[in-house]
Amino acid sequence: MADPRITLGLGLLIFGLILSAEASPQGRILGGEDVAQGEYPWSASVRYNKAHVCSGAIISTNHILTAAHCVSSVGITPVDASTLAVRLGTINQYAGGSIVNVKSVIIHPSYGNFLHDIAILELDETLVFSDRIQDIALPPTTDEETEDVDAELPNGTPVYVAGWGELSDGTASYKQQKANYNTLSRSLCEWEAGYGYESVVCLSRAEGEGICRGDAGAAVIDDDKVLRGLTSFNFGPCGSKYPDVATRVSYYLTWIEANTQ
């Protein structure tokens, strides 16, 4: 599997852009709509010291995927698992559903500069699935074998994201929000943002809409309700003219399987 390399100059540029966006684990979807109860039952509110910081996606009765930067202390060293929990089975980030503690955290060993921005949370108890708590299907292994994001997600593929946070007017929303995107090809993402890596999926949306701080880790799903990505970061201010970036889940299927047995 190809491992994308980032030059020092590009790394510093991306780092500067991320800092200008204040990419940190507190987020929102701009221009979103309210989610109905049970519409995104694989969604998790990832909580640090009891406060919502990021989103996550349930992939089994014991595991949740999220963005690595949400649970990183320094580099690939995670925060103490005892400080983490998830709220499941509700669209209200403040109430309802159930709180489940996190037992352990595994950050991808190549994580850095927002590349390979993926982590696995092992839960302290086994989930009981219901109409409000379910897992999301992972991509087929054939998508990992192609190593080609354009073959898996051709340019313009509709995808969907749901997360918690502030609304477009800057006020905080207690209710989960959803938004529609279209994928960009690697060449177009390289052209528009200089970020055409095999391990990411670039997301196109109207200016003034999109992910912002803390929607990181939210599931990016397709029409078949397959987990295609995890939201990672945005360039410049939230809702800028540049595409948003998600970690491409199929790129990591072997790693996910090895660490969720």
CSV table of C-alpha atoms in Angstrom, one decimal:
chain,number,residue,atom,x,y,z
A,1,MET,CA,0.0,0.0,0.0
A,2,ALA,CA,1.4,3.4,-1.0
A,3,ASP,CA,2.3,5.7,1.9
A,4,PRO,CA,1.8,9.4,1.0
A,5,ARG,CA,4.8,11.6,1.8
A,6,ILE,CA,4.5,15.2,2.6
A,7,THR,CA,7.4,17.6,2.1
A,8,LEU,CA,8.5,19.9,4.8
A,9,GLY,CA,7.4,23.0,2.9
A,10,LEU,CA,4.0,21.6,2.2
A,11,GLY,CA,3.7,20.4,5.7
A,12,LEU,CA,4.4,23.8,7.1
A,13,LEU,CA,1.9,25.3,4.7
A,14,ILE,CA,-0.8,22.9,5.7
A,15,PHE,CA,0.0,23.4,9.3
A,16,GLY,CA,-0.3,27.1,8.9
A,17,LEU,CA,-3.7,26.8,7.2
A,18,ILE,CA,-4.9,24.5,9.9
A,19,LEU,CA,-3.9,26.8,12.6
A,20,SER,CA,-5.7,29.7,10.8
A,21,ALA,CA,-8.8,27.5,10.9
A,22,GLU,CA,-8.3,26.8,14.6
A,23,ALA,CA,-8.6,23.1,13.8
A,24,SER,CA,-9.3,21.8,17.3
A,25,PRO,CA,-11.7,19.3,18.8
A,26,GLN,CA,-14.8,21.5,19.0
A,27,GLY,CA,-16.9,21.7,15.9
A,28,ARG,CA,-19.9,22.4,13.8
A,29,ILE,CA,-21.5,21.7,10.5
A,30,LEU,CA,-22.2,25.0,8.8
A,31,GLY,CA,-25.5,25.2,6.8
A,32,GLY,CA,-26.7,21.9,8.0
A,33,GLU,CA,-30.2,20.6,8.8
A,34,ASP,CA,-31.6,18.8,11.9
A,35,VAL,CA,-31.1,15.1,12.0
A,36,ALA,CA,-34.2,12.9,12.9
A,37,GLN,CA,-33.9,10.6,15.8
A,38,GLY,CA,-32.4,7.3,14.6
A,39,GLU,CA,-31.4,8.7,11.2
A,40,TYR,CA,-27.7,8.3,11.9
A,41,PRO,CA,-27.6,5.5,14.5
A,42,TRP,CA,-23.9,4.9,14.1
A,43,SER,CA,-23.1,8.4,15.3
A,44,ALA,CA,-21.1,8.9,18.5
A,45,SER,CA,-20.5,12.1,20.4
A,46,VAL,CA,-16.8,11.7,21.6
A,47,ARG,CA,-16.4,13.3,24.9
A,48,TYR,CA,-13.3,14.5,26.7
A,49,ASN,CA,-13.7,15.2,30.4
A,50,LYS,CA,-17.5,14.9,29.9
A,51,ALA,CA,-17.6,17.6,27.2
A,52,HIS,CA,-18.4,16.9,23.5
A,53,VAL,CA,-15.2,17.4,21.4
A,54,CYS,CA,-15.6,15.3,18.2
A,55,SER,CA,-17.8,12.8,16.5
A,56,GLY,CA,-17.2,9.2,15.8
A,57,ALA,CA,-18.6,6.2,13.9
A,58,ILE,CA,-19.7,2.9,15.5
A,59,ILE,CA,-18.1,0.0,13.6
A,60,SER,CA,-18.8,-2.9,16.0
A,61,THR,CA,-20.3,-3.6,19.4
A,62,ASN,CA,-17.0,-2.7,21.0
A,63,HIS,CA,-15.3,-0.2,18.7
A,64,ILE,CA,-15.7,3.3,17.3
A,65,LEU,CA,-13.6,5.1,14.7
A,66,THR,CA,-12.8,8.8,15.1
A,67,ALA,CA,-10.1,11.3,14.0
A,68,ALA,CA,-6.7,10.8,15.6
A,69,HIS,CA,-6.2,14.5,16.4
A,70,CYS,CA,-9.4,14.3,18.6
A,71,VAL,CA,-7.7,11.9,21.0
A,72,SER,CA,-4.0,12.7,20.6
A,73,SER,CA,-2.0,14.0,23.5
A,74,VAL,CA,1.2,14.4,21.5
A,75,GLY,CA,1.7,12.8,18.1
A,76,ILE,CA,0.6,9.1,18.2
A,77,THR,CA,0.4,9.1,22.0
A,78,PRO,CA,-3.3,9.2,23.0
A,79,VAL,CA,-4.9,11.0,25.9
A,80,ASP,CA,-5.6,8.8,28.9
A,81,ALA,CA,-8.6,6.6,28.0
A,82,SER,CA,-10.1,7.3,31.4
A,83,THR,CA,-10.8,10.9,30.3
A,84,LEU,CA,-12.8,9.7,27.3
A,85,ALA,CA,-16.4,8.5,26.9
A,86,VAL,CA,-19.0,8.5,24.1
A,87,ARG,CA,-22.7,9.4,24.1
A,88,LEU,CA,-24.7,7.1,21.8
A,89,GLY,CA,-28.3,6.7,20.7
A,90,THR,CA,-29.4,10.3,20.8
A,91,ILE,CA,-29.3,13.4,18.5
A,92,ASN,CA,-29.0,15.6,21.6
A,93,GLN,CA,-25.3,16.1,22.6
A,94,TYR,CA,-26.3,17.1,26.1
A,95,ALA,CA,-28.9,14.5,27.1
A,96,GLY,CA,-30.5,11.2,26.3
A,97,GLY,CA,-29.1,8.0,25.0
A,98,SER,CA,-26.3,6.4,27.0
A,99,ILE,CA,-22.8,7.3,28.1
A,100,VAL,CA,-20.2,4.5,27.6
A,101,ASN,CA,-16.6,4.8,28.8
A,102,VAL,CA,-13.6,4.2,26.6
A,103,LYS,CA,-11.3,1.3,27.6
A,104,SER,CA,-8.4,2.0,25.2
A,105,VAL,CA,-7.3,4.2,22.3
A,106,ILE,CA,-5.2,3.2,19.3
A,107,ILE,CA,-3.9,6.0,17.0
A,108,HIS,CA,-2.6,5.1,13.6
A,109,PRO,CA,1.2,4.8,13.8
A,110,SER,CA,1.8,7.0,10.8
A,111,TYR,CA,-0.5,9.9,12.0
A,112,GLY,CA,1.0,13.3,11.6
A,113,ASN,CA,0.2,16.7,10.0
A,114,PHE,CA,-3.4,15.5,9.7
A,115,LEU,CA,-2.4,12.7,7.4
A,116,HIS,CA,-3.5,9.2,8.6
A,117,ASP,CA,-6.0,11.0,10.9
A,118,ILE,CA,-7.7,8.0,12.2
A,119,ALA,CA,-8.0,6.3,15.6
A,120,ILE,CA,-9.9,3.4,17.2
A,121,LEU,CA,-11.7,3.6,20.5
A,122,GLU,CA,-12.3,0.4,22.3
A,123,LEU,CA,-15.3,0.6,24.6
A,124,ASP,CA,-15.5,-0.5,28.2
A,125,GLU,CA,-18.7,-2.4,27.6
A,126,THR,CA,-20.4,-4.3,24.7
A,127,LEU,CA,-23.1,-2.3,22.9
A,128,VAL,CA,-26.6,-3.6,22.5
A,129,PHE,CA,-27.8,-2.5,19.1
A,130,SER,CA,-31.3,-1.0,18.6
A,131,ASP,CA,-33.0,1.3,16.2
A,132,ARG,CA,-31.0,4.2,17.7
A,133,ILE,CA,-27.6,2.5,18.1
A,134,GLN,CA,-26.2,0.5,15.2
A,135,ASP,CA,-22.9,0.0,13.4
A,136,ILE,CA,-22.0,1.4,10.0
A,137,ALA,CA,-20.8,-0.9,7.2
A,138,LEU,CA,-17.1,-0.7,6.3
A,139,PRO,CA,-16.1,-0.6,2.7
A,140,PRO,CA,-15.4,-3.9,0.9
A,141,THR,CA,-11.8,-5.1,0.9
A,142,THR,CA,-11.6,-4.7,-2.8
A,143,ASP,CA,-11.6,-0.9,-2.3
A,144,GLU,CA,-8.5,-1.1,-0.3
A,145,GLU,CA,-6.8,-3.3,-2.9
A,146,THR,CA,-7.4,-0.7,-5.6
A,147,GLU,CA,-5.5,2.0,-3.7
A,148,ASP,CA,-7.4,4.4,-6.0
A,149,VAL,CA,-9.8,6.9,-4.4
A,150,ASP,CA,-11.1,7.9,-7.9
A,151,ALA,CA,-12.1,4.3,-8.6
A,152,GLU,CA,-13.8,3.9,-5.3
A,153,LEU,CA,-15.5,7.4,-5.2
A,154,PRO,CA,-15.6,9.0,-8.7
A,155,ASN,CA,-15.6,12.7,-8.9
A,156,GLY,CA,-19.1,14.1,-7.9
A,157,THR,CA,-20.2,11.1,-5.8
A,158,PRO,CA,-22.9,12.2,-3.3
A,159,VAL,CA,-21.9,11.6,0.3
A,160,TYR,CA,-23.4,12.7,3.7
A,161,VAL,CA,-22.1,13.8,7.1
A,162,ALA,CA,-23.8,14.5,10.4
A,163,GLY,CA,-22.2,16.1,13.5
A,164,TRP,CA,-22.9,18.4,16.5
A,165,GLY,CA,-22.0,22.0,17.2
A,166,GLU,CA,-22.7,25.6,16.2
A,167,LEU,CA,-25.1,26.7,13.5
A,168,SER,CA,-24.2,29.0,10.6
A,169,ASP,CA,-25.0,32.1,12.8
A,170,GLY,CA,-22.5,31.0,15.4
A,171,THR,CA,-25.0,29.9,18.0
A,172,ALA,CA,-24.5,26.5,19.7
A,173,SER,CA,-26.8,23.7,18.6
A,174,TYR,CA,-27.7,20.9,20.9
A,175,LYS,CA,-29.2,18.9,18.0
A,176,GLN,CA,-27.2,16.9,15.5
A,177,GLN,CA,-26.9,18.5,12.1
A,178,LYS,CA,-26.5,16.9,8.7
A,179,ALA,CA,-25.1,18.1,5.4
A,180,ASN,CA,-24.7,16.8,1.8
A,181,TYR,CA,-21.4,16.8,-0.1
A,182,ASN,CA,-19.9,15.7,-3.4
A,183,THR,CA,-16.5,14.0,-3.6
A,184,LEU,CA,-13.7,15.6,-5.6
A,185,SER,CA,-11.2,13.6,-7.6
A,186,ARG,CA,-7.6,13.5,-6.5
A,187,SER,CA,-6.5,15.8,-9.4
A,188,LEU,CA,-9.2,18.3,-8.6
A,189,CYS,CA,-8.4,18.3,-4.9
A,190,GLU,CA,-4.7,18.8,-5.8
A,191,TRP,CA,-5.7,21.7,-8.1
A,192,GLU,CA,-8.0,23.4,-5.6
A,193,ALA,CA,-6.2,22.7,-2.4
A,194,GLY,CA,-2.8,21.1,-3.1
A,195,TYR,CA,-3.9,18.0,-1.2
A,196,GLY,CA,-4.4,15.0,-3.6
A,197,TYR,CA,-3.4,12.1,-1.4
A,198,GLU,CA,-4.6,8.5,-1.8
A,199,SER,CA,-5.4,8.3,1.9
A,200,VAL,CA,-7.9,11.1,1.9
A,201,VAL,CA,-11.2,12.1,0.4
A,202,CYS,CA,-11.9,15.7,-0.5
A,203,LEU,CA,-15.4,17.0,-0.1
A,204,SER,CA,-17.0,19.7,-2.2
A,205,ARG,CA,-19.8,21.9,-0.9
A,206,ALA,CA,-21.2,25.4,-1.3
A,207,GLU,CA,-19.1,28.3,0.1
A,208,GLY,CA,-20.4,29.2,3.6
A,209,GLU,CA,-21.2,25.6,4.4
A,210,GLY,CA,-19.2,22.6,5.6
A,211,ILE,CA,-17.4,21.1,8.6
A,212,CYS,CA,-15.7,23.2,11.3
A,213,ARG,CA,-13.9,22.6,14.6
A,214,GLY,CA,-15.0,19.4,16.2
A,215,ASP,CA,-17.0,17.8,13.5
A,216,ALA,CA,-13.8,15.8,13.0
A,217,GLY,CA,-14.3,12.1,13.2
A,218,ALA,CA,-17.9,12.2,11.8
A,219,ALA,CA,-18.9,9.4,9.4
A,220,VAL,CA,-18.8,10.2,5.6
A,221,ILE,CA,-21.3,7.8,4.1
A,222,ASP,CA,-22.5,7.1,0.6
A,223,ASP,CA,-26.0,6.3,-0.7
A,224,ASP,CA,-25.6,2.6,0.3
A,225,LYS,CA,-24.8,3.7,3.9
A,226,VAL,CA,-21.2,2.5,3.7
A,227,LEU,CA,-18.5,4.3,5.7
A,228,ARG,CA,-16.3,6.0,3.1
A,229,GLY,CA,-14.5,8.6,5.3
A,230,LEU,CA,-14.0,10.3,8.6
A,231,THR,CA,-14.1,14.1,8.6
A,232,SER,CA,-10.6,15.5,9.4
A,233,PHE,CA,-10.1,19.2,8.7
A,234,ASN,CA,-10.9,22.3,6.6
A,235,PHE,CA,-8.6,24.8,4.9
A,236,GLY,CA,-8.8,28.4,6.1
A,237,PRO,CA,-11.9,29.7,7.9
A,238,CYS,CA,-14.9,27.3,8.2
A,239,GLY,CA,-17.0,27.4,5.0
A,240,SER,CA,-14.2,28.8,2.9
A,241,LYS,CA,-14.0,28.2,-0.9
A,242,TYR,CA,-11.6,25.3,-0.4
A,243,PRO,CA,-12.8,21.7,-0.1
A,244,ASP,CA,-13.1,20.0,3.3
A,245,VAL,CA,-10.9,16.9,3.9
A,246,ALA,CA,-11.8,13.5,5.2
A,247,THR,CA,-9.7,10.4,6.0
A,248,ARG,CA,-10.5,7.6,3.4
A,249,VAL,CA,-11.5,4.6,5.5
A,250,SER,CA,-10.9,1.9,2.9
A,251,TYR,CA,-7.2,2.8,2.9
A,252,TYR,CA,-7.0,1.5,6.5
A,253,LEU,CA,-9.1,-1.7,6.4
A,254,THR,CA,-6.2,-4.0,7.1
A,255,TRP,CA,-5.1,-1.9,10.1
A,256,ILE,CA,-8.7,-1.6,11.4
A,257,GLU,CA,-9.2,-5.3,11.2
A,258,ALA,CA,-5.9,-6.1,12.9
A,259,ASN,CA,-6.8,-3.8,15.8
A,260,THR,CA,-10.4,-4.7,16.4
A,261,GLN,CA,-10.2,-8.5,16.8
